[in-house]
């Protein structure tokens, strides 16, 4: 069920079975008030469930959440992610403006909503998930290219995704994003990264910076993998997690979907790749260095 109003005060149509939501400037709780157990679960996902909380953006942190708040610094942010629970967690973690200096002015759950909200609110930074209904984060970047190119009031993008796959990182950076951090990042580091992107810096989680350097150091375009292209973005996420040895329940928790949905994605991947079981799938993914 959709949760908050769009930028013009109208309730947008739902775009997916999981959720679809667009927030507005001044909506204090964004995707919903972060209360009770829902907040605890969602906020935990911001720092990464079971992951080390030491993941930080690369380079010296010229702005911190504390100094930003104390100095009256503000940054207007739009959250784009197709999981309402995750958006709620991010809102609870970084959206207390007086404490962090971050003002969440809008939210979106798919590509069309994202373009609408970003165009209406003109935030300084967009936290963008890579895998979204309607074409993914790359499509949002393509359609928002004029806003990024605005010399007077540029909209800058920071990818925030569960995926740490090289092709996802390279794709959004080529699309114009200023950085890429994974959802294992802590709330404090995320606030710092947002301010750095606002200032025009490039920010990456440490292991992802190497992907970008390698990609742009090479003059050869990566070969097209027709088998991989048959898979949707969500199916690729499930494929990687299966190949890394995750159980269905763990994948469901990681991606905020049901176990039944995970099973459906696995079946679709096996059918499209003409594989028989998860062991063959793991070998297939390993051979393509997707793990």
Tab-separated table of N, CA, C and O in Angstrom, residues 146-228:
chain	number	residue	atom	x	y	z
A	146	UNK	N	19.717	16.600	-17.466
A	146	UNK	CA	19.704	18.075	-17.478
A	146	UNK	C	19.823	18.688	-16.088
A	146	UNK	O	20.411	19.757	-15.921
A	147	UNK	N	19.258	18.019	-15.073
A	147	UNK	CA	19.358	18.532	-13.704
A	147	UNK	C	20.779	18.414	-13.182
A	147	UNK	O	21.261	19.283	-12.447
A	148	UNK	N	21.465	17.338	-13.537
A	148	UNK	CA	22.859	17.185	-13.119
A	148	UNK	C	23.754	18.225	-13.778
A	148	UNK	O	24.759	18.656	-13.212
A	149	UNK	N	23.388	18.623	-14.990
A	149	UNK	CA	24.228	19.556	-15.756
A	149	UNK	C	23.946	21.019	-15.433
A	149	UNK	O	24.637	21.904	-15.944
A	150	UNK	N	22.954	21.288	-14.597
A	150	UNK	CA	22.607	22.661	-14.236
A	150	UNK	C	23.741	23.287	-13.419
A	150	UNK	O	24.016	22.869	-12.297
A	151	UNK	N	24.403	24.275	-13.978
A	151	UNK	CA	25.567	24.873	-13.318
A	151	UNK	C	25.194	25.625	-12.051
A	151	UNK	O	25.979	25.711	-11.111
A	152	UNK	N	23.989	26.197	-11.997
A	152	UNK	CA	23.601	27.014	-10.844
A	152	UNK	C	23.075	26.166	-9.687
A	152	UNK	O	23.336	26.472	-8.527
A	153	UNK	N	22.331	25.114	-10.004
A	153	UNK	CA	21.735	24.294	-8.939
A	153	UNK	C	21.790	22.817	-9.351
A	153	UNK	O	20.765	22.192	-9.619
A	154	UNK	N	22.990	22.232	-9.389
A	154	UNK	CA	23.096	20.841	-9.848
A	154	UNK	C	22.511	19.857	-8.849
A	154	UNK	O	22.634	20.032	-7.630
A	155	UNK	N	21.844	18.849	-9.365
A	155	UNK	CA	21.386	17.734	-8.545
A	155	UNK	C	22.442	16.642	-8.654
A	155	UNK	O	22.777	16.195	-9.756
A	156	UNK	N	22.987	16.221	-7.513
A	156	UNK	CA	24.042	15.214	-7.525
A	156	UNK	C	23.506	13.899	-6.970
A	156	UNK	O	22.651	13.893	-6.086
A	157	UNK	N	24.032	12.805	-7.480
A	157	UNK	CA	23.524	11.484	-7.131
A	157	UNK	C	24.590	10.658	-6.418
A	157	UNK	O	25.749	10.616	-6.850
A	158	UNK	N	24.169	9.995	-5.339
A	158	UNK	CA	25.015	9.044	-4.629
A	158	UNK	C	24.278	7.709	-4.618
A	158	UNK	O	23.198	7.590	-4.048
A	159	UNK	N	24.841	6.701	-5.283
A	159	UNK	CA	24.214	5.380	-5.311
A	159	UNK	C	24.346	4.726	-3.941
A	159	UNK	O	25.412	4.746	-3.329
A	160	UNK	N	23.242	4.148	-3.475
A	160	UNK	CA	23.205	3.435	-2.190
A	160	UNK	C	22.505	2.116	-2.462
A	160	UNK	O	21.294	2.076	-2.646
A	161	UNK	N	23.284	1.033	-2.520
A	161	UNK	CA	22.723	-0.231	-2.993
A	161	UNK	C	23.246	-1.407	-2.195
A	161	UNK	O	24.331	-1.359	-1.615
A	162	UNK	N	22.470	-2.497	-2.195
A	162	UNK	CA	22.941	-3.748	-1.607
A	162	UNK	C	23.971	-4.414	-2.509
A	162	UNK	O	24.795	-5.198	-2.061
A	163	UNK	N	23.937	-4.078	-3.784
A	163	UNK	CA	24.837	-4.704	-4.758
A	163	UNK	C	26.240	-4.111	-4.683
A	163	UNK	O	26.412	-2.897	-4.587
A	164	UNK	N	27.240	-4.984	-4.737
A	164	UNK	CA	28.620	-4.517	-4.864
A	164	UNK	C	29.247	-5.080	-6.141
A	164	UNK	O	30.456	-5.249	-6.234
A	165	UNK	N	28.403	-5.372	-7.138
A	165	UNK	CA	28.882	-5.924	-8.399
A	165	UNK	C	29.529	-4.831	-9.243
A	165	UNK	O	29.034	-3.705	-9.316
A	166	UNK	N	30.631	-5.178	-9.893
A	166	UNK	CA	31.387	-4.197	-10.672
A	166	UNK	C	30.538	-3.542	-11.749
A	166	UNK	O	30.611	-2.327	-11.965
A	167	UNK	N	29.690	-4.347	-12.439
A	167	UNK	CA	28.913	-3.760	-13.535
A	167	UNK	C	27.886	-2.751	-13.029
A	167	UNK	O	27.577	-1.774	-13.717
A	168	UNK	N	27.359	-2.959	-11.814
A	168	UNK	CA	26.419	-2.001	-11.247
A	168	UNK	C	27.133	-0.694	-10.886
A	168	UNK	O	26.626	0.401	-11.160
A	169	UNK	N	28.294	-0.825	-10.261
A	169	UNK	CA	29.068	0.361	-9.879
A	169	UNK	C	29.446	1.165	-11.113
A	169	UNK	O	29.208	2.377	-11.197
A	170	UNK	N	30.003	0.501	-12.095
A	170	UNK	CA	30.478	1.183	-13.301
A	170	UNK	C	29.315	1.801	-14.068
A	170	UNK	O	29.411	2.921	-14.586
A	171	UNK	N	28.177	1.086	-14.109
A	171	UNK	CA	27.028	1.586	-14.853
A	171	UNK	C	26.521	2.918	-14.332
A	171	UNK	O	26.276	3.848	-15.110
A	172	UNK	N	26.355	3.051	-13.002
A	172	UNK	CA	25.818	4.302	-12.468
A	172	UNK	C	26.857	5.423	-12.486
A	172	UNK	O	26.496	6.589	-12.645
A	173	UNK	N	28.128	5.073	-12.362
A	173	UNK	CA	29.159	6.118	-12.444
A	173	UNK	C	29.231	6.667	-13.859
A	173	UNK	O	29.320	7.875	-14.075
A	174	UNK	N	29.165	5.785	-14.835
A	174	UNK	CA	29.123	6.253	-16.225
A	174	UNK	C	27.859	7.062	-16.496
A	174	UNK	O	27.842	7.937	-17.343
A	175	UNK	N	26.792	6.754	-15.739
A	175	UNK	CA	25.550	7.494	-15.909
A	175	UNK	C	25.570	8.875	-15.273
A	175	UNK	O	24.674	9.685	-15.524
A	176	UNK	N	26.569	9.147	-14.434
A	176	UNK	CA	26.691	10.483	-13.861
A	176	UNK	C	26.661	10.559	-12.353
A	176	UNK	O	26.771	11.647	-11.788
A	177	UNK	N	26.506	9.423	-11.654
A	177	UNK	CA	26.515	9.457	-10.189
A	177	UNK	C	27.881	9.885	-9.678
A	177	UNK	O	28.910	9.576	-10.286
A	178	UNK	N	27.892	10.582	-8.528
A	178	UNK	CA	29.139	11.094	-7.954
A	178	UNK	C	29.796	10.101	-7.004
A	178	UNK	O	30.898	10.343	-6.519
A	179	UNK	N	29.115	8.983	-6.732
A	179	UNK	CA	29.693	8.017	-5.816
A	179	UNK	C	28.810	6.804	-5.678
A	179	UNK	O	27.702	6.748	-6.233
A	180	UNK	N	29.305	5.827	-4.927
A	180	UNK	CA	28.585	4.567	-4.762
A	180	UNK	C	28.989	3.976	-3.421
A	180	UNK	O	30.160	3.706	-3.188
A	181	UNK	N	28.007	3.802	-2.539
A	181	UNK	CA	28.259	3.162	-1.253
A	181	UNK	C	27.264	2.025	-1.085
A	181	UNK	O	26.155	2.064	-1.627
A	182	UNK	N	27.660	1.009	-0.349
A	182	UNK	CA	26.771	-0.124	-0.126
A	182	UNK	C	25.971	0.075	1.151
A	182	UNK	O	26.296	0.918	1.995
A	183	UNK	N	24.926	-0.737	1.318
A	183	UNK	CA	24.028	-0.590	2.451
A	183	UNK	C	24.617	-1.108	3.760
A	183	UNK	O	23.942	-1.106	4.784
A	184	UNK	N	25.881	-1.522	3.727
A	184	UNK	CA	26.575	-1.845	4.975
A	184	UNK	C	27.107	-0.589	5.661
A	184	UNK	O	27.623	-0.663	6.768
A	185	UNK	N	27.000	0.550	5.012
A	185	UNK	CA	27.526	1.798	5.561
A	185	UNK	C	26.749	2.202	6.813
A	185	UNK	O	25.551	1.926	6.937
A	186	UNK	N	27.425	2.834	7.757
A	186	UNK	CA	26.756	3.313	8.965
A	186	UNK	C	26.026	4.619	8.672
A	186	UNK	O	26.307	5.302	7.682
A	187	UNK	N	25.095	4.974	9.557
A	187	UNK	CA	24.368	6.212	9.383
A	187	UNK	C	25.269	7.432	9.385
A	187	UNK	O	25.112	8.340	8.571
A	188	UNK	N	26.236	7.453	10.296
A	188	UNK	CA	27.165	8.586	10.374
A	188	UNK	C	27.973	8.733	9.105
A	188	UNK	O	28.127	9.836	8.563
A	189	UNK	N	28.491	7.612	8.602
A	189	UNK	CA	29.279	7.666	7.370
A	189	UNK	C	28.414	8.051	6.170
A	189	UNK	O	28.879	8.710	5.238
A	190	UNK	N	27.150	7.643	6.193
A	190	UNK	CA	26.261	8.015	5.096
A	190	UNK	C	26.014	9.519	5.089
A	190	UNK	O	26.030	10.155	4.021
A	191	UNK	N	25.797	10.101	6.258
A	191	UNK	CA	25.625	11.549	6.339
A	191	UNK	C	26.871	12.253	5.811
A	191	UNK	O	26.796	13.200	5.021
A	192	UNK	N	28.043	11.800	6.239
A	192	UNK	CA	29.288	12.411	5.766
A	192	UNK	C	29.419	12.294	4.258
A	192	UNK	O	29.845	13.237	3.571
A	193	UNK	N	29.042	11.139	3.718
A	193	UNK	CA	29.130	10.931	2.274
A	193	UNK	C	28.189	11.865	1.529
A	193	UNK	O	28.534	12.393	0.466
A	194	UNK	N	26.995	12.063	2.066
A	194	UNK	CA	26.031	12.961	1.436
A	194	UNK	C	26.591	14.384	1.365
A	194	UNK	O	26.502	15.049	0.321
A	195	UNK	N	27.185	14.864	2.453
A	195	UNK	CA	27.748	16.213	2.440
A	195	UNK	C	28.932	16.316	1.473
A	195	UNK	O	29.116	17.337	0.811
A	196	UNK	N	29.718	15.276	1.398
A	196	UNK	CA	30.857	15.308	0.474
A	196	UNK	C	30.382	15.367	-0.969
A	196	UNK	O	30.957	16.086	-1.797
A	197	UNK	N	29.345	14.606	-1.289
A	197	UNK	CA	28.797	14.648	-2.648
A	197	UNK	C	28.192	16.021	-2.930
A	197	UNK	O	28.339	16.562	-4.029
A	198	UNK	N	27.519	16.602	-1.941
A	198	UNK	CA	26.992	17.955	-2.107
A	198	UNK	C	28.104	18.935	-2.470
A	198	UNK	O	27.916	19.844	-3.287
A	199	UNK	N	29.279	18.734	-1.875
A	199	UNK	CA	30.415	19.618	-2.122
A	199	UNK	C	31.117	19.332	-3.443
A	199	UNK	O	32.028	20.051	-3.841
A	200	UNK	N	30.687	18.262	-4.133
A	200	UNK	CA	31.268	17.949	-5.433
A	200	UNK	C	32.309	16.854	-5.417
A	200	UNK	O	32.902	16.537	-6.455
A	201	UNK	N	32.563	16.258	-4.244
A	201	UNK	CA	33.534	15.167	-4.161
A	201	UNK	C	32.948	13.875	-4.734
A	201	UNK	O	31.727	13.714	-4.832
A	202	UNK	N	33.819	12.948	-5.067
A	202	UNK	CA	33.424	11.594	-5.438
A	202	UNK	C	33.641	10.692	-4.227
A	202	UNK	O	34.675	10.765	-3.576
A	203	UNK	N	32.668	9.844	-3.922
A	203	UNK	CA	32.704	9.028	-2.711
A	203	UNK	C	32.388	7.580	-3.054
A	203	UNK	O	31.406	7.300	-3.740
A	204	UNK	N	33.232	6.668	-2.548
A	204	UNK	CA	33.004	5.242	-2.786
A	204	UNK	C	33.302	4.446	-1.521
A	204	UNK	O	34.202	4.798	-0.758
A	205	UNK	N	32.557	3.367	-1.333
A	205	UNK	CA	32.966	2.393	-0.334
A	205	UNK	C	34.319	1.837	-0.784
A	205	UNK	O	34.567	1.691	-1.991
A	206	UNK	N	35.222	1.528	0.161
A	206	UNK	CA	36.613	1.215	-0.188
A	206	UNK	C	36.807	0.185	-1.292
A	206	UNK	O	37.534	0.438	-2.252
A	207	UNK	N	36.156	-0.977	-1.231
A	207	UNK	CA	36.458	-2.002	-2.229
A	207	UNK	C	35.888	-1.664	-3.595
A	207	UNK	O	36.299	-2.221	-4.610
A	208	UNK	N	34.940	-0.730	-3.650
A	208	UNK	CA	34.322	-0.392	-4.922
A	208	UNK	C	35.155	0.588	-5.739
A	208	UNK	O	35.022	0.657	-6.954
A	209	UNK	N	36.014	1.345	-5.062
A	209	UNK	CA	36.830	2.322	-5.782
A	209	UNK	C	37.709	1.641	-6.827
A	209	UNK	O	37.940	2.182	-7.911
A	210	UNK	N	38.185	0.431	-6.519
A	210	UNK	CA	39.029	-0.295	-7.468
A	210	UNK	C	38.308	-0.633	-8.752
A	210	UNK	O	38.905	-0.611	-9.841
A	211	UNK	N	36.995	-0.952	-8.649
A	211	UNK	CA	36.221	-1.247	-9.855
A	211	UNK	C	36.239	-0.057	-10.806
A	211	UNK	O	36.407	-0.205	-12.019
A	212	UNK	N	36.037	1.121	-10.247
A	212	UNK	CA	35.954	2.324	-11.070
A	212	UNK	C	37.308	2.624	-11.705
A	212	UNK	O	37.404	2.928	-12.899
A	213	UNK	N	38.372	2.521	-10.916
A	213	UNK	CA	39.714	2.776	-11.456
A	213	UNK	C	40.048	1.799	-12.583
A	213	UNK	O	40.563	2.189	-13.631
A	214	UNK	N	39.735	0.530	-12.366
A	214	UNK	CA	40.021	-0.474	-13.391
A	214	UNK	C	39.216	-0.218	-14.655
A	214	UNK	O	39.714	-0.353	-15.775
A	215	UNK	N	37.951	0.138	-14.470
A	215	UNK	CA	37.072	0.333	-15.630
A	215	UNK	C	37.516	1.504	-16.487
A	215	UNK	O	37.576	1.410	-17.719
A	216	UNK	N	37.860	2.606	-15.848
A	216	UNK	CA	38.215	3.790	-16.615
A	216	UNK	C	39.682	3.795	-17.045
A	216	UNK	O	40.077	4.605	-17.875
A	217	UNK	N	40.476	2.880	-16.509
A	217	UNK	CA	41.852	2.735	-16.969
A	217	UNK	C	41.909	1.931	-18.259
A	217	UNK	O	42.872	1.995	-19.010
A	218	UNK	N	40.863	1.155	-18.508
A	218	UNK	CA	40.826	0.305	-19.698
A	218	UNK	C	40.122	1.025	-20.834
A	218	UNK	O	39.112	1.692	-20.641
A	219	UNK	N	40.645	0.893	-22.028
A	219	UNK	CA	40.016	1.492	-23.203
A	219	UNK	C	39.072	0.522	-23.887
A	219	UNK	O	38.376	0.876	-24.837
A	220	UNK	N	39.074	-0.727	-23.425
A	220	UNK	CA	38.225	-1.738	-24.052
A	220	UNK	C	36.869	-1.786	-23.354
A	220	UNK	O	36.786	-1.859	-22.137
A	221	UNK	N	35.805	-1.755	-24.140
A	221	UNK	CA	34.464	-1.886	-23.576
A	221	UNK	C	34.254	-3.311	-23.107
A	221	UNK	O	34.722	-4.256	-23.746
A	222	UNK	N	33.579	-3.516	-21.984
A	222	UNK	CA	33.348	-4.878	-21.513
A	222	UNK	C	32.481	-5.643	-22.499
A	222	UNK	O	31.568	-5.073	-23.108
A	223	UNK	N	32.756	-6.933	-22.687
A	223	UNK	CA	31.967	-7.711	-23.631
A	223	UNK	C	30.533	-7.872	-23.149
A	223	UNK	O	30.260	-7.880	-21.956
A	224	UNK	N	29.628	-7.991	-24.105
A	224	UNK	CA	28.221	-8.200	-23.776
A	224	UNK	C	27.995	-9.668	-23.460
A	224	UNK	O	28.397	-10.550	-24.205
A	225	UNK	N	27.386	-9.940	-22.310
A	225	UNK	CA	27.060	-11.307	-21.919
A	225	UNK	C	25.567	-11.497	-22.178
A	225	UNK	O	24.725	-11.036	-21.415
A	226	UNK	N	25.236	-12.169	-23.276
A	226	UNK	CA	23.838	-12.314	-23.668
A	226	UNK	C	23.053	-13.116	-22.644
A	226	UNK	O	21.867	-12.844	-22.412
A	227	UNK	N	23.688	-14.121	-22.020
A	227	UNK	CA	22.993	-14.906	-21.000
A	227	UNK	C	22.625	-14.033	-19.805
A	227	UNK	O	21.495	-14.082	-19.306
A	228	UNK	N	23.578	-13.236	-19.348
A	228	UNK	CA	23.324	-12.364	-18.197
A	228	UNK	C	22.279	-11.309	-18.530
A	228	UNK	O	21.463	-10.938	-17.681
